[in-house]
């Protein structure tokens, strides 16, 4: 998995590519925690995610919760077809802002 980070003012965008699973989720979790401390808006671009496991889902949901607790917001941009189907199957599509 690779994570490209772009910061513009109080906005942070994380473009995540590859597999988001138990092996790689901790790397994204570190970035999400950092974003919740230094940003008002977090955008996760997931268009290049090939696979997302329950560990990956947990980190995406953690981002949503941490940003809300910090008075900010989070959005998922361009989820891959695989991500979108997992979000739909788990009900996370009704929790997350997907753009």
CSV table of N, CA, C and O in Angstrom, one decimal:
chain,number,residue,atom,x,y,z
A,1,UNK,N,0.8,-1.2,0.0
A,1,UNK,CA,0.0,0.0,0.0
A,1,UNK,C,0.9,1.2,0.0
A,1,UNK,O,1.9,1.3,0.7
A,2,UNK,N,0.5,2.2,-0.7
A,2,UNK,CA,1.1,3.5,-0.7
A,2,UNK,C,0.1,4.6,-0.3
A,2,UNK,O,-1.1,4.5,-0.6
A,3,UNK,N,0.6,5.6,0.4
A,3,UNK,CA,-0.2,6.8,0.8
A,3,UNK,C,0.5,8.0,0.3
A,3,UNK,O,1.6,8.3,0.7
A,4,UNK,N,-0.2,8.8,-0.5
A,4,UNK,CA,0.3,10.1,-0.9
A,4,UNK,C,-0.5,11.2,-0.1
A,4,UNK,O,-1.7,11.1,-0.1
A,5,UNK,N,0.2,12.1,0.5
A,5,UNK,CA,-0.4,13.1,1.3
A,5,UNK,C,-0.3,14.5,0.7
A,5,UNK,O,0.8,14.9,0.3
A,6,UNK,N,-1.4,15.2,0.6
A,6,UNK,CA,-1.5,16.5,0.1
A,6,UNK,C,-2.1,17.4,1.2
A,6,UNK,O,-3.3,17.1,1.6
A,7,UNK,N,-1.5,18.5,1.6
A,7,UNK,CA,-2.0,19.4,2.6
A,7,UNK,C,-2.2,20.8,1.9
A,7,UNK,O,-1.3,21.3,1.3
A,8,UNK,N,-3.4,21.3,2.1
A,8,UNK,CA,-3.8,22.6,1.6
A,8,UNK,C,-4.5,23.3,2.7
A,8,UNK,O,-5.7,23.0,3.0
A,9,UNK,N,-3.8,24.3,3.3
A,9,UNK,CA,-4.5,25.0,4.4
A,9,UNK,C,-4.8,24.0,5.5
A,9,UNK,O,-3.9,23.3,6.0
A,10,UNK,N,-6.1,23.9,5.9
A,10,UNK,CA,-6.5,23.0,7.0
A,10,UNK,C,-7.1,21.7,6.4
A,10,UNK,O,-7.8,21.0,7.1
A,11,UNK,N,-6.9,21.5,5.1
A,11,UNK,CA,-7.4,20.3,4.5
A,11,UNK,C,-6.2,19.3,4.2
A,11,UNK,O,-5.1,19.7,3.8
A,12,UNK,N,-6.5,18.0,4.5
A,12,UNK,CA,-5.5,17.0,4.2
A,12,UNK,C,-6.2,15.9,3.3
A,12,UNK,O,-7.3,15.5,3.6
A,13,UNK,N,-5.5,15.6,2.2
A,13,UNK,CA,-6.0,14.5,1.3
A,13,UNK,C,-5.0,13.4,1.4
A,13,UNK,O,-3.8,13.6,1.2
A,14,UNK,N,-5.5,12.2,1.6
A,14,UNK,CA,-4.7,11.0,1.6
A,14,UNK,C,-5.2,10.1,0.4
A,14,UNK,O,-6.3,9.7,0.3
A,15,UNK,N,-4.3,9.9,-0.6
A,15,UNK,CA,-4.6,9.1,-1.7
A,15,UNK,C,-3.9,7.7,-1.4
A,15,UNK,O,-2.7,7.6,-1.4
A,16,UNK,N,-4.8,6.8,-1.3
A,16,UNK,CA,-4.3,5.4,-0.8
A,16,UNK,C,-4.4,4.5,-2.0
A,16,UNK,O,-5.5,4.4,-2.7
A,17,UNK,N,-3.4,3.7,-2.2
A,17,UNK,CA,-3.4,2.7,-3.3
A,17,UNK,C,-2.9,1.4,-2.8
A,17,UNK,O,-2.1,1.3,-1.9
A,18,UNK,N,-3.4,0.3,-3.5
A,18,UNK,CA,-3.0,-1.0,-3.2
A,18,UNK,C,-4.0,-1.8,-2.3
A,18,UNK,O,-5.2,-1.6,-2.4
A,19,UNK,N,-3.5,-2.6,-1.4
A,19,UNK,CA,-4.3,-3.4,-0.5
A,19,UNK,C,-4.4,-2.7,0.9
A,19,UNK,O,-3.3,-2.4,1.5
A,20,UNK,N,-5.6,-2.6,1.4
A,20,UNK,CA,-5.7,-2.0,2.8
A,20,UNK,C,-6.2,-3.2,3.6
A,20,UNK,O,-7.4,-3.5,3.6
A,21,UNK,N,-5.3,-3.8,4.4
A,21,UNK,CA,-5.6,-5.0,5.1
A,21,UNK,C,-4.9,-4.9,6.5
A,21,UNK,O,-4.4,-3.9,6.9
A,22,UNK,N,-4.9,-6.0,7.2
A,22,UNK,CA,-4.3,-6.1,8.5
A,22,UNK,C,-2.8,-5.7,8.5
A,22,UNK,O,-2.3,-5.1,9.5
A,23,UNK,N,-2.1,-5.9,7.5
A,23,UNK,CA,-0.7,-5.6,7.4
A,23,UNK,C,-0.5,-4.1,7.1
A,23,UNK,O,0.4,-3.5,7.7
A,24,UNK,N,-1.3,-3.5,6.3
A,24,UNK,CA,-1.1,-2.1,5.9
A,24,UNK,C,-2.0,-1.1,6.7
A,24,UNK,O,-1.6,0.1,6.7
A,25,UNK,N,-3.0,-1.5,7.4
A,25,UNK,CA,-3.9,-0.6,8.1
A,25,UNK,C,-3.2,0.2,9.1
A,25,UNK,O,-3.6,1.4,9.3
A,26,UNK,N,-2.3,-0.3,9.9
A,26,UNK,CA,-1.6,0.6,10.9
A,26,UNK,C,-0.9,1.8,10.3
A,26,UNK,O,-0.9,2.9,10.9
A,27,UNK,N,-0.4,1.6,9.1
A,27,UNK,CA,0.2,2.8,8.4
A,27,UNK,C,-0.8,3.9,8.1
A,27,UNK,O,-0.5,5.1,8.3
A,28,UNK,N,-2.0,3.5,7.6
A,28,UNK,CA,-3.0,4.5,7.4
A,28,UNK,C,-3.5,5.0,8.7
A,28,UNK,O,-3.8,6.2,8.8
A,29,UNK,N,-3.6,4.2,9.7
A,29,UNK,CA,-4.1,4.7,11.0
A,29,UNK,C,-3.2,5.8,11.5
A,29,UNK,O,-3.7,6.8,12.1
A,30,UNK,N,-1.9,5.7,11.4
A,30,UNK,CA,-1.0,6.7,11.8
A,30,UNK,C,-1.3,8.1,11.1
A,30,UNK,O,-1.4,9.1,11.7
A,31,UNK,N,-1.5,8.0,9.8
A,31,UNK,CA,-1.8,9.2,9.0
A,31,UNK,C,-3.2,9.8,9.4
A,31,UNK,O,-3.3,11.0,9.5
A,32,UNK,N,-4.2,8.9,9.7
A,32,UNK,CA,-5.5,9.4,10.1
A,32,UNK,C,-5.4,10.1,11.4
A,32,UNK,O,-6.0,11.2,11.6
A,33,UNK,N,-4.7,9.6,12.4
A,33,UNK,CA,-4.5,10.2,13.7
A,33,UNK,C,-3.8,11.6,13.5
A,33,UNK,O,-4.2,12.5,14.2
A,34,UNK,N,-2.8,11.6,12.7
A,34,UNK,CA,-2.1,12.9,12.4
A,34,UNK,C,-3.1,13.9,11.8
A,34,UNK,O,-3.1,15.1,12.2
A,35,UNK,N,-3.9,13.5,10.9
A,35,UNK,CA,-4.9,14.4,10.2
A,35,UNK,C,-5.9,14.9,11.2
A,35,UNK,O,-6.2,16.1,11.2
A,36,UNK,N,-6.3,14.1,12.2
A,36,UNK,CA,-7.3,14.6,13.1
A,36,UNK,C,-6.7,15.7,14.1
A,36,UNK,O,-7.5,16.5,14.6
A,37,UNK,N,-5.4,15.7,14.2
A,37,UNK,CA,-4.8,16.7,15.1
A,37,UNK,C,-4.5,18.0,14.3
A,37,UNK,O,-4.4,19.0,14.9
A,38,UNK,N,-4.3,17.9,13.0
A,38,UNK,CA,-3.8,19.1,12.3
A,38,UNK,C,-4.7,19.6,11.2
A,38,UNK,O,-4.3,20.6,10.5
A,39,UNK,N,-5.8,18.9,10.9
A,39,UNK,CA,-6.7,19.3,9.8
A,39,UNK,C,-8.1,19.5,10.3
A,39,UNK,O,-8.5,18.9,11.3
A,40,UNK,N,-8.9,20.2,9.5
A,40,UNK,CA,-10.3,20.4,9.7
A,40,UNK,C,-11.1,19.5,8.8
A,40,UNK,O,-12.2,19.1,9.1
A,41,UNK,N,-10.5,19.2,7.6
A,41,UNK,CA,-11.1,18.3,6.6
A,41,UNK,C,-10.1,17.3,6.2
A,41,UNK,O,-9.0,17.6,5.8
A,42,UNK,N,-10.6,16.0,6.2
A,42,UNK,CA,-9.8,14.9,5.7
A,42,UNK,C,-10.5,14.2,4.6
A,42,UNK,O,-11.7,13.9,4.7
A,43,UNK,N,-9.8,14.1,3.5
A,43,UNK,CA,-10.4,13.4,2.3
A,43,UNK,C,-9.5,12.2,2.1
A,43,UNK,O,-8.3,12.3,2.0
A,44,UNK,N,-10.1,11.0,2.0
A,44,UNK,CA,-9.4,9.8,1.6
A,44,UNK,C,-9.9,9.4,0.2
A,44,UNK,O,-11.0,9.1,0.0
A,45,UNK,N,-8.9,9.5,-0.7
A,45,UNK,CA,-9.2,9.1,-2.1
A,45,UNK,C,-8.8,7.6,-2.2
A,45,UNK,O,-7.6,7.2,-2.0
A,46,UNK,N,-9.8,6.8,-2.5
A,46,UNK,CA,-9.6,5.3,-2.5
A,46,UNK,C,-9.8,4.7,-3.8
A,46,UNK,O,-10.1,3.5,-4.0
A,47,UNK,N,-9.6,5.5,-4.9
A,47,UNK,CA,-9.9,5.0,-6.2
A,47,UNK,C,-8.9,3.8,-6.6
A,47,UNK,O,-9.3,3.0,-7.5
A,48,UNK,N,-7.8,3.8,-6.0
A,48,UNK,CA,-6.8,2.8,-6.4
A,48,UNK,C,-6.6,1.6,-5.4
A,48,UNK,O,-5.6,1.0,-5.3
A,49,UNK,N,-7.7,1.5,-4.5
A,49,UNK,CA,-7.6,0.4,-3.6
A,49,UNK,C,-8.1,-0.9,-4.3
A,49,UNK,O,-9.2,-1.0,-4.8
A,50,UNK,N,-7.3,-1.9,-4.2
A,50,UNK,CA,-7.6,-3.2,-4.9
A,50,UNK,C,-8.4,-4.1,-3.9
A,50,UNK,O,-9.2,-4.9,-4.4
A,51,UNK,N,-8.2,-3.9,-2.6
A,51,UNK,CA,-8.8,-4.8,-1.6
A,51,UNK,C,-8.8,-4.1,-0.3
A,51,UNK,O,-7.9,-3.3,0.0
A,52,UNK,N,-9.9,-4.2,0.4
A,52,UNK,CA,-10.1,-3.6,1.7
A,52,UNK,C,-10.6,-4.7,2.7
A,52,UNK,O,-11.7,-5.3,2.4
A,53,UNK,N,-10.0,-4.9,3.8
A,53,UNK,CA,-10.4,-5.9,4.8
A,53,UNK,C,-11.1,-5.2,5.9
A,53,UNK,O,-11.3,-4.0,5.9
A,54,UNK,N,-11.6,-6.0,6.9
A,54,UNK,CA,-12.2,-5.4,8.0
A,54,UNK,C,-11.3,-4.5,8.8
A,54,UNK,O,-11.7,-3.5,9.4
A,55,UNK,N,-10.0,-4.8,8.8
A,55,UNK,CA,-9.0,-3.9,9.4
A,55,UNK,C,-9.0,-2.5,8.7
A,55,UNK,O,-8.9,-1.5,9.3
A,56,UNK,N,-9.0,-2.6,7.4
A,56,UNK,CA,-9.1,-1.3,6.6
A,56,UNK,C,-10.3,-0.6,6.9
A,56,UNK,O,-10.3,0.7,7.0
A,57,UNK,N,-11.5,-1.2,6.9
A,57,UNK,CA,-12.7,-0.6,7.2
A,57,UNK,C,-12.7,0.1,8.6
A,57,UNK,O,-13.2,1.2,8.8
A,58,UNK,N,-12.1,-0.6,9.5
A,58,UNK,CA,-12.0,0.0,10.9
A,58,UNK,C,-11.2,1.3,10.9
A,58,UNK,O,-11.6,2.3,11.5
A,59,UNK,N,-10.1,1.4,10.1
A,59,UNK,CA,-9.4,2.6,10.0
A,59,UNK,C,-10.1,3.7,9.3
A,59,UNK,O,-10.1,4.9,9.7
A,60,UNK,N,-10.9,3.4,8.3
A,60,UNK,CA,-11.7,4.4,7.6
A,60,UNK,C,-12.7,4.9,8.5
A,60,UNK,O,-12.9,6.2,8.6
A,61,UNK,N,-13.4,4.1,9.3
A,61,UNK,CA,-14.4,4.5,10.3
A,61,UNK,C,-13.7,5.3,11.4
A,61,UNK,O,-14.3,6.3,11.9
A,62,UNK,N,-12.5,4.9,11.8
A,62,UNK,CA,-11.8,5.6,12.8
A,62,UNK,C,-11.6,7.1,12.4
A,62,UNK,O,-11.7,8.0,13.1
A,63,UNK,N,-11.2,7.2,11.1
A,63,UNK,CA,-11.0,8.6,10.5
A,63,UNK,C,-12.2,9.4,10.7
A,63,UNK,O,-12.2,10.6,11.1
A,64,UNK,N,-13.4,8.8,10.3
A,64,UNK,CA,-14.7,9.5,10.4
A,64,UNK,C,-14.9,10.0,11.9
A,64,UNK,O,-15.3,11.1,12.1
A,65,UNK,N,-14.7,9.1,12.8
A,65,UNK,CA,-15.0,9.4,14.2
A,65,UNK,C,-14.0,10.4,14.8
A,65,UNK,O,-14.4,11.3,15.5
A,66,UNK,N,-12.7,10.2,14.5
A,66,UNK,CA,-11.7,11.2,15.0
A,66,UNK,C,-12.0,12.6,14.5
A,66,UNK,O,-11.8,13.6,15.2
A,67,UNK,N,-12.3,12.7,13.2
A,67,UNK,CA,-12.5,14.0,12.6
A,67,UNK,C,-13.7,14.7,13.2
A,67,UNK,O,-13.7,15.9,13.5
A,68,UNK,N,-14.8,13.9,13.4
A,68,UNK,CA,-16.0,14.4,14.0
A,68,UNK,C,-15.7,14.9,15.4
A,68,UNK,O,-16.2,16.0,15.9
A,69,UNK,N,-15.0,14.1,16.2
A,69,UNK,CA,-14.7,14.4,17.6
A,69,UNK,C,-13.8,15.7,17.7
A,69,UNK,O,-13.9,16.4,18.7
A,70,UNK,N,-13.0,16.0,16.6
A,70,UNK,CA,-12.2,17.1,16.6
A,70,UNK,C,-12.9,18.4,16.0
A,70,UNK,O,-12.3,19.4,15.9
A,71,UNK,N,-14.2,18.2,15.7
A,71,UNK,CA,-14.9,19.3,15.1
A,71,UNK,C,-14.7,19.5,13.6
A,71,UNK,O,-15.1,20.5,13.0
A,72,UNK,N,-14.1,18.5,13.0
A,72,UNK,CA,-13.9,18.5,11.5
A,72,UNK,C,-14.8,17.5,10.8
A,72,UNK,O,-15.8,17.1,11.4
A,73,UNK,N,-14.4,17.2,9.6
A,73,UNK,CA,-15.2,16.2,8.8
A,73,UNK,C,-14.3,15.4,7.9
A,73,UNK,O,-13.2,15.8,7.6
A,74,UNK,N,-14.8,14.3,7.5
A,74,UNK,CA,-14.1,13.4,6.6
A,74,UNK,C,-15.0,13.0,5.5
A,74,UNK,O,-16.2,12.8,5.6
A,75,UNK,N,-14.4,12.8,4.3
A,75,UNK,CA,-15.1,12.3,3.1
A,75,UNK,C,-14.2,11.3,2.4
A,75,UNK,O,-13.0,11.4,2.5
A,76,UNK,N,-14.9,10.3,1.8
A,76,UNK,CA,-14.2,9.3,1.0
A,76,UNK,C,-14.5,9.7,-0.5
A,76,UNK,O,-15.6,9.9,-0.8
A,77,UNK,N,-13.4,9.9,-1.2
A,77,UNK,CA,-13.5,10.3,-2.6
A,77,UNK,C,-13.2,9.1,-3.5
A,77,UNK,O,-12.2,8.4,-3.3
A,78,UNK,N,-14.0,8.9,-4.6
A,78,UNK,CA,-13.7,7.9,-5.6
A,78,UNK,C,-13.4,6.5,-5.1
A,78,UNK,O,-12.4,5.9,-5.5
A,79,UNK,N,-14.3,6.0,-4.3
A,79,UNK,CA,-14.0,4.6,-3.8
A,79,UNK,C,-13.9,3.6,-5.0
A,79,UNK,O,-14.8,3.8,-5.9
A,80,UNK,N,-13.0,2.7,-5.1
A,80,UNK,CA,-12.9,1.7,-6.1
A,80,UNK,C,-14.2,0.9,-6.1
A,80,UNK,O,-15.0,0.9,-5.1
A,81,UNK,N,-14.5,0.2,-7.1
A,81,UNK,CA,-15.7,-0.7,-7.2
A,81,UNK,C,-15.6,-1.7,-6.0
A,81,UNK,O,-16.7,-1.9,-5.4
A,82,UNK,N,-14.5,-2.2,-5.7
A,82,UNK,CA,-14.4,-3.2,-4.6
A,82,UNK,C,-14.7,-2.5,-3.3
A,82,UNK,O,-15.5,-3.0,-2.5
A,83,UNK,N,-14.2,-1.3,-3.0
A,83,UNK,CA,-14.5,-0.5,-1.8
A,83,UNK,C,-16.0,-0.2,-1.7
A,83,UNK,O,-16.6,-0.4,-0.7
A,84,UNK,N,-16.5,0.3,-2.8
A,84,UNK,CA,-17.9,0.6,-2.9
A,84,UNK,C,-18.8,-0.6,-2.5
A,84,UNK,O,-19.7,-0.4,-1.7
A,85,UNK,N,-18.5,-1.7,-3.0
A,85,UNK,CA,-19.3,-2.9,-2.8
A,85,UNK,C,-19.2,-3.3,-1.3
A,85,UNK,O,-20.2,-3.7,-0.7
A,86,UNK,N,-18.0,-3.2,-0.7
A,86,UNK,CA,-17.8,-3.5,0.7
A,86,UNK,C,-18.5,-2.5,1.6
A,86,UNK,O,-19.2,-2.8,2.6
A,87,UNK,N,-18.4,-1.2,1.2
A,87,UNK,CA,-19.2,-0.1,2.0
A,87,UNK,C,-20.7,-0.4,1.9
A,87,UNK,O,-21.3,-0.3,2.9
A,88,UNK,N,-21.2,-0.8,0.8
A,88,UNK,CA,-22.6,-1.1,0.6
A,88,UNK,C,-23.0,-2.3,1.5
A,88,UNK,O,-24.0,-2.3,2.2
A,89,UNK,N,-22.2,-3.4,1.4
A,89,UNK,CA,-22.5,-4.6,2.1
A,89,UNK,C,-22.5,-4.4,3.6
A,89,UNK,O,-23.2,-5.1,4.3
A,90,UNK,N,-21.6,-3.5,4.1
A,90,UNK,CA,-21.5,-3.4,5.6
A,90,UNK,C,-22.3,-2.2,6.1
A,90,UNK,O,-22.4,-2.0,7.3
A,91,UNK,N,-23.0,-1.5,5.2
A,91,UNK,CA,-23.8,-0.3,5.7
A,91,UNK,C,-22.9,0.9,5.9
A,91,UNK,O,-23.5,1.9,6.3
A,92,UNK,N,-21.7,0.9,5.7
A,92,UNK,CA,-20.8,2.1,5.9
A,92,UNK,C,-21.1,3.2,4.9
A,92,UNK,O,-20.8,4.3,5.1
A,93,UNK,N,-21.8,2.8,3.8
A,93,UNK,CA,-22.1,3.8,2.8
A,93,UNK,C,-23.1,4.8,3.4
A,93,UNK,O,-23.3,6.0,2.9
A,94,UNK,N,-23.9,4.4,4.4
A,94,UNK,CA,-24.8,5.3,5.0
A,94,UNK,C,-24.2,6.1,6.2
A,94,UNK,O,-24.8,7.1,6.7
A,95,UNK,N,-23.0,5.8,6.6
A,95,UNK,CA,-22.3,6.4,7.7
A,95,UNK,C,-21.3,7.5,7.1
A,95,UNK,O,-21.2,8.6,7.6
A,96,UNK,N,-20.6,7.1,6.1
A,96,UNK,CA,-19.5,7.9,5.5
A,96,UNK,C,-20.1,8.9,4.5
A,96,UNK,O,-21.0,8.6,3.8
A,97,UNK,N,-19.4,10.0,4.4
A,97,UNK,CA,-19.7,10.9,3.2
A,97,UNK,C,-18.8,10.4,2.1
A,97,UNK,O,-17.6,10.5,2.1
A,98,UNK,N,-19.5,9.9,1.0
A,98,UNK,CA,-18.8,9.4,-0.1
A,98,UNK,C,-19.1,10.4,-1.3
A,98,UNK,O,-20.3,10.6,-1.6
A,99,UNK,N,-18.0,10.9,-1.9
A,99,UNK,CA,-18.2,11.9,-3.0
A,99,UNK,C,-17.4,11.4,-4.2
A,99,UNK,O,-16.6,10.6,-4.1
